[in-house]
Short mmCIF file of C-alpha atoms in Angstrom, two decimals:
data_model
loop_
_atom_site.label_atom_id
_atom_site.label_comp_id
_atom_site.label_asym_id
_atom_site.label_seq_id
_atom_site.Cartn_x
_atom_site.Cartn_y
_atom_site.Cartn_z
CA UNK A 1 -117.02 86.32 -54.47
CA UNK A 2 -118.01 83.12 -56.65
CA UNK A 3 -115.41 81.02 -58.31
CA UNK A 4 -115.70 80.70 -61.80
CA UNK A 5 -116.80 77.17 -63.12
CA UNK A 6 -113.21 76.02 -64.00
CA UNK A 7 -111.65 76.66 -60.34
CA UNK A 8 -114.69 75.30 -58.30
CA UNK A 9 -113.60 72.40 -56.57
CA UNK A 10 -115.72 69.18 -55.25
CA UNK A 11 -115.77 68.93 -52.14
CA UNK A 12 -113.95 65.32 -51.16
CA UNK A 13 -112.65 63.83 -48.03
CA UNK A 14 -108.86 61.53 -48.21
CA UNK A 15 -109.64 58.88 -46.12
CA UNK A 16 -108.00 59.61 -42.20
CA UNK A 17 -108.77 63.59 -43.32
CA UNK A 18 -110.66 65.54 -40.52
CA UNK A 19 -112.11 68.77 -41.06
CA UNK A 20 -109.57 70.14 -38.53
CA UNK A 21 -106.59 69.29 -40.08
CA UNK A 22 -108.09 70.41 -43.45
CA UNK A 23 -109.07 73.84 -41.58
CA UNK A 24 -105.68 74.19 -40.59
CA UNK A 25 -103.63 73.65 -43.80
CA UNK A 26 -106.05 75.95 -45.24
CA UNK A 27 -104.85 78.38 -42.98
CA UNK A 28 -101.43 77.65 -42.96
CA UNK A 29 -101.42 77.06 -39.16
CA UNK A 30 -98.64 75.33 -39.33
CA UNK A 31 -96.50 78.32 -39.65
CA UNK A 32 -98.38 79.78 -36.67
CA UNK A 33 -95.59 80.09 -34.99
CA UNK A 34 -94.08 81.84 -37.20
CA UNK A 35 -96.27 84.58 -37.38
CA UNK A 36 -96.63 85.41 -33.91
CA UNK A 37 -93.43 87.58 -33.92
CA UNK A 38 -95.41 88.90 -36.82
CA UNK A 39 -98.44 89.96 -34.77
CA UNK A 40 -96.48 91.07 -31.45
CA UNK A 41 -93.43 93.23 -32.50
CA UNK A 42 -95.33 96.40 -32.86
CA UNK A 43 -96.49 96.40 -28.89
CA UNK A 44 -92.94 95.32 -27.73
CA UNK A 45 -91.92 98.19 -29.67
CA UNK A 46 -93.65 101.14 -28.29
CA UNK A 47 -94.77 99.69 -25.24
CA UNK A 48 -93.70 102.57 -22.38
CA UNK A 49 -92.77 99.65 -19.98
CA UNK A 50 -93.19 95.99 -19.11
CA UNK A 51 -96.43 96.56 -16.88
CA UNK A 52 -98.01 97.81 -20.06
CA UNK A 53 -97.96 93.95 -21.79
CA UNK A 54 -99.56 92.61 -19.45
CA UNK A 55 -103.23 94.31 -20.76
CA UNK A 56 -106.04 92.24 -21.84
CA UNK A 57 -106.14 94.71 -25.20
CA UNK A 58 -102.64 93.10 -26.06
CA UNK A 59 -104.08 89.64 -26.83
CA UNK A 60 -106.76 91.54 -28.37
CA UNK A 61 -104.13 93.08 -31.01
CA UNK A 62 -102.84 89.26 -31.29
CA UNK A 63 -106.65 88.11 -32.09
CA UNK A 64 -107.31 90.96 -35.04
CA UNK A 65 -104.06 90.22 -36.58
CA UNK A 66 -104.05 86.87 -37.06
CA UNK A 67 -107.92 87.03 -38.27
CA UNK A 68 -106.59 89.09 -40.85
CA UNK A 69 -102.98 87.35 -41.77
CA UNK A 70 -104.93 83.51 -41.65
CA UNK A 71 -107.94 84.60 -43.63
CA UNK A 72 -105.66 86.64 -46.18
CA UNK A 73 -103.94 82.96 -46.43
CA UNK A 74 -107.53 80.89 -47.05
CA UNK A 75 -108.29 83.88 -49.71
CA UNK A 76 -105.34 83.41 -51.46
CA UNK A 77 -105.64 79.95 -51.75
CA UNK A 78 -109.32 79.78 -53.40
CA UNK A 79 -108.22 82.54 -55.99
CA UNK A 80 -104.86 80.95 -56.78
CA UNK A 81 -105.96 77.03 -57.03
CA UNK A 82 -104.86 76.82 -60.78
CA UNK A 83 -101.24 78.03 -60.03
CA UNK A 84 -100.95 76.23 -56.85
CA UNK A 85 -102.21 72.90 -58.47
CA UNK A 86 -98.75 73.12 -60.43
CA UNK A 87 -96.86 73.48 -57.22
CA UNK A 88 -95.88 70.59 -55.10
CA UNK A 89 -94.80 72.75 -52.43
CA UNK A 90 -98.04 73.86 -52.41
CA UNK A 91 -100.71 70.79 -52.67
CA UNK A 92 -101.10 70.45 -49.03
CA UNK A 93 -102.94 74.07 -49.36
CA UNK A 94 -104.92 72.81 -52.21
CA UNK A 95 -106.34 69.61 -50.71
CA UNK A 96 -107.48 71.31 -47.76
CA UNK A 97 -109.24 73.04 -50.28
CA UNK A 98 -110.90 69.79 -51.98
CA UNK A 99 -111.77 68.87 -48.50
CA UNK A 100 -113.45 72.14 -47.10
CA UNK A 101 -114.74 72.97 -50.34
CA UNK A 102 -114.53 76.26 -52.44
CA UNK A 103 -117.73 77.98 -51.48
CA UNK A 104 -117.09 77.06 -47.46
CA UNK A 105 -113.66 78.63 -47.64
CA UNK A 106 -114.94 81.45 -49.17
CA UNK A 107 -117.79 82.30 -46.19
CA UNK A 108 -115.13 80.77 -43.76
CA UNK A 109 -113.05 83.95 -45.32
CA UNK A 110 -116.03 86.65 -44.96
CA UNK A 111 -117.22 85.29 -41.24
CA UNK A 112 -113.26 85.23 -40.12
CA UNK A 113 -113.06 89.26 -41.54
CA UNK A 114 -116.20 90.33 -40.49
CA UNK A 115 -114.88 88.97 -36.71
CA UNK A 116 -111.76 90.93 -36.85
CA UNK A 117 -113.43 94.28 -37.88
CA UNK A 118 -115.71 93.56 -34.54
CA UNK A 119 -113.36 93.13 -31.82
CA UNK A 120 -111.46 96.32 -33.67
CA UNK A 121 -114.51 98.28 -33.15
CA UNK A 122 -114.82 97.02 -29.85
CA UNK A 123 -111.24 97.87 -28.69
CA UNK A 124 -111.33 100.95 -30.61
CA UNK A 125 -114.40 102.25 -28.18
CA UNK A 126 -112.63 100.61 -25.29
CA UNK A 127 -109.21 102.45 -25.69
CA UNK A 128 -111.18 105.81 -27.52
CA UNK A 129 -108.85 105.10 -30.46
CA UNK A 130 -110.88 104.92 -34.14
CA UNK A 131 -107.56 104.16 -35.80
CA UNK A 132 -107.48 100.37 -34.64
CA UNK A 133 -110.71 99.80 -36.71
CA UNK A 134 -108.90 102.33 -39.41
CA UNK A 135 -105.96 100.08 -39.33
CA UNK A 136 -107.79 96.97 -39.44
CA UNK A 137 -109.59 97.64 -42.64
CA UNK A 138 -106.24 98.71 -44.02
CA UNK A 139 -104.98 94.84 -43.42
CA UNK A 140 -108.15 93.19 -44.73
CA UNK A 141 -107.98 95.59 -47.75
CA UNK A 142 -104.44 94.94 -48.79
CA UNK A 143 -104.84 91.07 -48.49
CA UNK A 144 -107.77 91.32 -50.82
CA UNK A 145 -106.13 93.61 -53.05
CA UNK A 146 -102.73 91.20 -52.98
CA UNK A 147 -104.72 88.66 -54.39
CA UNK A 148 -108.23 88.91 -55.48
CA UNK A 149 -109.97 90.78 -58.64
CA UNK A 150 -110.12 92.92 -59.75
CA UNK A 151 -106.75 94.29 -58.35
CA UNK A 152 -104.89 91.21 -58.46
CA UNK A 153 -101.49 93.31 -56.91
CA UNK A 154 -99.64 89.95 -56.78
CA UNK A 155 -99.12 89.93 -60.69
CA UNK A 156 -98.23 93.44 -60.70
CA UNK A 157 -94.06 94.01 -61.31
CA UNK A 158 -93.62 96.84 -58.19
CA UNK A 159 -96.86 97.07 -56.56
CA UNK A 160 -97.37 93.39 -55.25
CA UNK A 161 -94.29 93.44 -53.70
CA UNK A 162 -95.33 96.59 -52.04
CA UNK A 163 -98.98 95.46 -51.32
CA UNK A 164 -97.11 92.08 -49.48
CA UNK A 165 -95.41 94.87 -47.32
CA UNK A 166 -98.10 96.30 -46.09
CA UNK A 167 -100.14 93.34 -45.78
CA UNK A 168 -97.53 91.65 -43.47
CA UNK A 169 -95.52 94.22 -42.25
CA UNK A 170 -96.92 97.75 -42.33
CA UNK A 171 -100.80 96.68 -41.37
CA UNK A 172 -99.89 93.98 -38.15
CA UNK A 173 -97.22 96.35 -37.00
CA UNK A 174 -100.12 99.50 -36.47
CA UNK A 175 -102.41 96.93 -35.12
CA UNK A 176 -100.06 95.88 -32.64
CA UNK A 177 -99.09 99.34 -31.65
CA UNK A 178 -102.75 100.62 -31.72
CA UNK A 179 -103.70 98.23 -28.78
CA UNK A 180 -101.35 98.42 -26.12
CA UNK A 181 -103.01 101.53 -23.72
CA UNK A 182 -99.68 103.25 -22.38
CA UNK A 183 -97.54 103.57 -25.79
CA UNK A 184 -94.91 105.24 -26.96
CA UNK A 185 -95.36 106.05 -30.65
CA UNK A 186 -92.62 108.17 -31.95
CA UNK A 187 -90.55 109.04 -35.29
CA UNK A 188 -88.14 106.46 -35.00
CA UNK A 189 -91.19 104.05 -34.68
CA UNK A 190 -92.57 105.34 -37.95
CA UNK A 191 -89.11 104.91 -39.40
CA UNK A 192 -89.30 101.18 -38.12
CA UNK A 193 -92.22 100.65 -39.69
CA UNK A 194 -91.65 101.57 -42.81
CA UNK A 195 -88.19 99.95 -42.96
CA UNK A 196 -89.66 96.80 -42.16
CA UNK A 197 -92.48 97.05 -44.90
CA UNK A 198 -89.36 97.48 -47.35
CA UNK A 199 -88.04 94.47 -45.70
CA UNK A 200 -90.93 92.35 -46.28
CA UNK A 201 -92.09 93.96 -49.33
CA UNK A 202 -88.63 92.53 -50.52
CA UNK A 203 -89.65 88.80 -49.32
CA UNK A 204 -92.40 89.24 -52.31
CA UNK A 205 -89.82 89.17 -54.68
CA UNK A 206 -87.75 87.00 -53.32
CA UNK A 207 -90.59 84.09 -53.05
CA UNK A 208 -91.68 84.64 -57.05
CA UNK A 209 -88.47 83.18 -57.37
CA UNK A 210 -88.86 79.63 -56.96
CA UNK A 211 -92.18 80.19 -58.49
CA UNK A 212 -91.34 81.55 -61.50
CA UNK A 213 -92.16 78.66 -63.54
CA UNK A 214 -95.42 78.03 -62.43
CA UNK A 215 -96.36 81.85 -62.29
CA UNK A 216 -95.60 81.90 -66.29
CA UNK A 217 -97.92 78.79 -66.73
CA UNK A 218 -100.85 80.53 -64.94
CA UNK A 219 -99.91 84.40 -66.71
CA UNK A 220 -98.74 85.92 -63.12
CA UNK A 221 -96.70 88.36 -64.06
CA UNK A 222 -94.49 88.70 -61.07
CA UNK A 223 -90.83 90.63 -61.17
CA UNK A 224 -89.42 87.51 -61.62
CA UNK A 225 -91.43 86.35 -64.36
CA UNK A 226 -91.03 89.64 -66.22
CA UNK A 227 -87.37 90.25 -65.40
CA UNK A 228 -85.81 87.48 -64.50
CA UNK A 229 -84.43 84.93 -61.77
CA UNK A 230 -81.27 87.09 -61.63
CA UNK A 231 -82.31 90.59 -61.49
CA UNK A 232 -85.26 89.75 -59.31
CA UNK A 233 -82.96 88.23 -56.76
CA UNK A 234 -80.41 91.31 -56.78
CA UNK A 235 -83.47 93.77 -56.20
CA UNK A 236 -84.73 91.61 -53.59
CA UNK A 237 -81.38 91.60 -52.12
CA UNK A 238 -81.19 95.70 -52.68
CA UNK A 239 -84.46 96.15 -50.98
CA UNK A 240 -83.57 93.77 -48.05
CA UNK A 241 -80.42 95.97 -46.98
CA UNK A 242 -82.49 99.04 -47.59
CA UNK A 243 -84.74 98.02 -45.40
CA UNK A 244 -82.22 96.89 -42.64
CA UNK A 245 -80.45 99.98 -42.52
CA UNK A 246 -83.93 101.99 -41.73
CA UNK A 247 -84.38 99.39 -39.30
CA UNK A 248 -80.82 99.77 -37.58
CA UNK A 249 -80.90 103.31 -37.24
CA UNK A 250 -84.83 103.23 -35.76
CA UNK A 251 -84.14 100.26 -33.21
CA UNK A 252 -81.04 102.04 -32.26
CA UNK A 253 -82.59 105.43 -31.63
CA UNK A 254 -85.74 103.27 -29.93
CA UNK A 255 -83.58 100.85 -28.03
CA UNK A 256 -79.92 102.08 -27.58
CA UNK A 257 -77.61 99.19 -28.07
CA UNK A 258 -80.53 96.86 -27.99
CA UNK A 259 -80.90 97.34 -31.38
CA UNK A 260 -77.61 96.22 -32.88
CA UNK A 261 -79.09 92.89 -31.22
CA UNK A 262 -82.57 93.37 -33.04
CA UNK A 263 -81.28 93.50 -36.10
CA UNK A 264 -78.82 90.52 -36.35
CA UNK A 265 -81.18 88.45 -38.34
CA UNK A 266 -81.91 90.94 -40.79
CA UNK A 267 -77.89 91.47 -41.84
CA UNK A 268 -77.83 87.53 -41.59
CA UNK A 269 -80.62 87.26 -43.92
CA UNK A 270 -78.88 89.63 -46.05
CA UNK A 271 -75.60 88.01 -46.26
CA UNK A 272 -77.65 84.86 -47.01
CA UNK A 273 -79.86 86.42 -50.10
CA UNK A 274 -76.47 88.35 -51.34
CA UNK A 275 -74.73 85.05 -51.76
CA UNK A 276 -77.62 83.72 -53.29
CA UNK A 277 -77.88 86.46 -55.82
CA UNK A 278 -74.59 86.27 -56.69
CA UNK A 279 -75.25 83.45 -58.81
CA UNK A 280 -75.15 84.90 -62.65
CA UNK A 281 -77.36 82.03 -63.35
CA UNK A 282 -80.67 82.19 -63.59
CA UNK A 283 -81.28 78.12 -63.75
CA UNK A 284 -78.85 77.37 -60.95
CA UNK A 285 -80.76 80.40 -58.71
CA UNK A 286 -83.83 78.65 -58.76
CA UNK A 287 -82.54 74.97 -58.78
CA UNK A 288 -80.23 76.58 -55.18
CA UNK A 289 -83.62 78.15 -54.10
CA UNK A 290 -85.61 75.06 -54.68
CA UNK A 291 -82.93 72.81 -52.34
CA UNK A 292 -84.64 71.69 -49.18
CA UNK A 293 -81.74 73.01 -47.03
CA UNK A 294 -81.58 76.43 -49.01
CA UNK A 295 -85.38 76.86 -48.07
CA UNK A 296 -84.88 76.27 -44.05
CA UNK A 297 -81.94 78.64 -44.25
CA UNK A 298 -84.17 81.48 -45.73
CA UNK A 299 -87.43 79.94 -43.77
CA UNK A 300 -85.60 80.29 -40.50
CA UNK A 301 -83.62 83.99 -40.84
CA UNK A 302 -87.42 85.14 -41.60
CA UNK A 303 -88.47 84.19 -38.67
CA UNK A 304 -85.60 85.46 -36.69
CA UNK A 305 -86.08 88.88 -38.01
CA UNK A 306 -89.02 89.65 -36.40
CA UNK A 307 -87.98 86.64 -33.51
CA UNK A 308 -85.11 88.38 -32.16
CA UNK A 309 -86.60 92.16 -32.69
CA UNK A 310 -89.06 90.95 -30.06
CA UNK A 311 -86.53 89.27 -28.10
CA UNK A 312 -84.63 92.35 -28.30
CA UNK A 313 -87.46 94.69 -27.67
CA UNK A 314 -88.62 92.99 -24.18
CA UNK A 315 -84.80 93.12 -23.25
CA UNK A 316 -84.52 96.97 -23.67
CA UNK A 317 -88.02 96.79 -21.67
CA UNK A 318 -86.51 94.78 -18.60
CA UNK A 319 -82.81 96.05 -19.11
CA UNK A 320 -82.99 99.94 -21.20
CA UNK A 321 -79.88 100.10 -23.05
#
């Protein structure tokens, strides 16, 4: 993939900026702990009992996903410099861009995939299961087609937010599952997966929303650009308790009363997106979206969804309900 003239970027070095910290806001490593939850849930899930974490194939699962998930973040950022330029949330993305370079990143990108469809090949002759490499593909595929041409899902109204789903919920959930020898895989785990693909499908929408300004600047056409700051945030909010109630009745089937615990930061995030849709606004729904403490309140009940499902999942594993 080559840049076109107007997005390629010099490469330049702040002064006191090493290539490692450059690599890792280019990867968004910072919010690597945040993602682990991300990458693990699916094994906790269908693992048949605690002996069956402790396989080398588990960190293997951990190692594809986050191949996928960091070098979906480094191709995002090369194909969306303009936009993120006009972001100040954002500029500590695009320097680490100016530093690196645009044609590094993009190899960087390409080496980092490449990698990940390897050691899915490898595990997938190791455990005699083709679908990890199947699954693998699916991830890479979806983070290209989220936001790279000619697809460019991201600026589509319903299929972004669907193509964020699977990139971040569907696609590390199967990986997970795919590499952990002894599983369970059942309904109620297919159930779980798609509820939370709804679930983080709806985080697509939710996330144009603070962006919708600079979105319309750079002709993104997100839901919230074409619809709105209000009616973006109620579907969002829609979509979210969709989601959770798929994900109640799954974690409740898979984990007894484990999974009223699982699901406590879902209905929190809920409660927290419902009073922030409430707002018949739409200037005073970004300006609340755009406070500092409104964005660790929805920052941190992300997290905790797929936090405390783990949490809850190794509980049911050491205690069944």
């Amino acid at each position: 993939m080559r840049p076109s003239p107007d997005v390629r970027i010099r490469v330049q070095r702040d002064v006191g900026e090493g290539p490692r910290s450059a690599l890792a806001g280019l990867h968004r490593l910072d919010h690597a702990g945040t993602y682990l939850p991300t990458f693990a849930w699916g094994a906790l899930v269908v693992a048949s009992g605690i002996s069956a974490l402790w396989s080398p194939w588990l960190l293997v699962g951990l190692a594809i996903n986050a191949l996928t998930v960091f070098g979906g973040f480094v191709l995002n950022t090369v194909v969306d410099i303009r936009s993120d330029l006009r972001n100040a949330k954002k500029r500590y993305m695009t320097d680490a861009l100016r530093s690196i370079g645009v044609q590094r990143a993009v190899r960087i990108y390409f080496a980092e995939q490449v990698s990940a469809i390897a050691i899915a090949m490898t595990a997938a002759v190791a455990l005699d299961r083709p679908f990890i490499v199947g699954a693998t593909i699916l991830a890479i595929a979806a983070n290209w087609a989220y936001s790279a041409p000619p697809f460019r899902m991201k600026s589509r109204i319903i299929i972004g937010p669907l193509c964020m789903g699977i990139k971040s919920g569907l696609a590390p959930g199967l990986i997970a599952m795919s590499t952990v020898p002894d599983t369970q895989f059942n309904a109620a785990a297919s159930v779980l997966l798609f509820g939370l693909t709804l679930s983080t499908a709806s985080r697509g929408v939710w996330h144009s929303i603070p962006d919708l300004h600079a979105d319309q600047a750079s002709g993104i056409h997100t839901i919230a650009v074409r619809h709105g700051a209000v009616r973006a945030a109620q579907g969002a909010v829609l979509a979210t308790a969709i989601g959770c109630g798929l994900n109640l009745a799954a974690c409740i089937w898979l984990m007894g009363w484990w999974g009223l615990v699982a699901c406590t930061g879902m209905v929190i995030t809920i409660y927290h997106r419902y009073r922030v849709g409430s707002l018949a606004d739409e200037s005073a729904i970004i300006d609340h979206m755009n406070e500092p403490r409104s964005e660790v309140i929805n920052a941190r009940w992300n997290r905790a969804t797929y936090s405390i499902l783990c949490v809850a999942s190794l509980g049911h594993l050491v205690i069944p309900g």
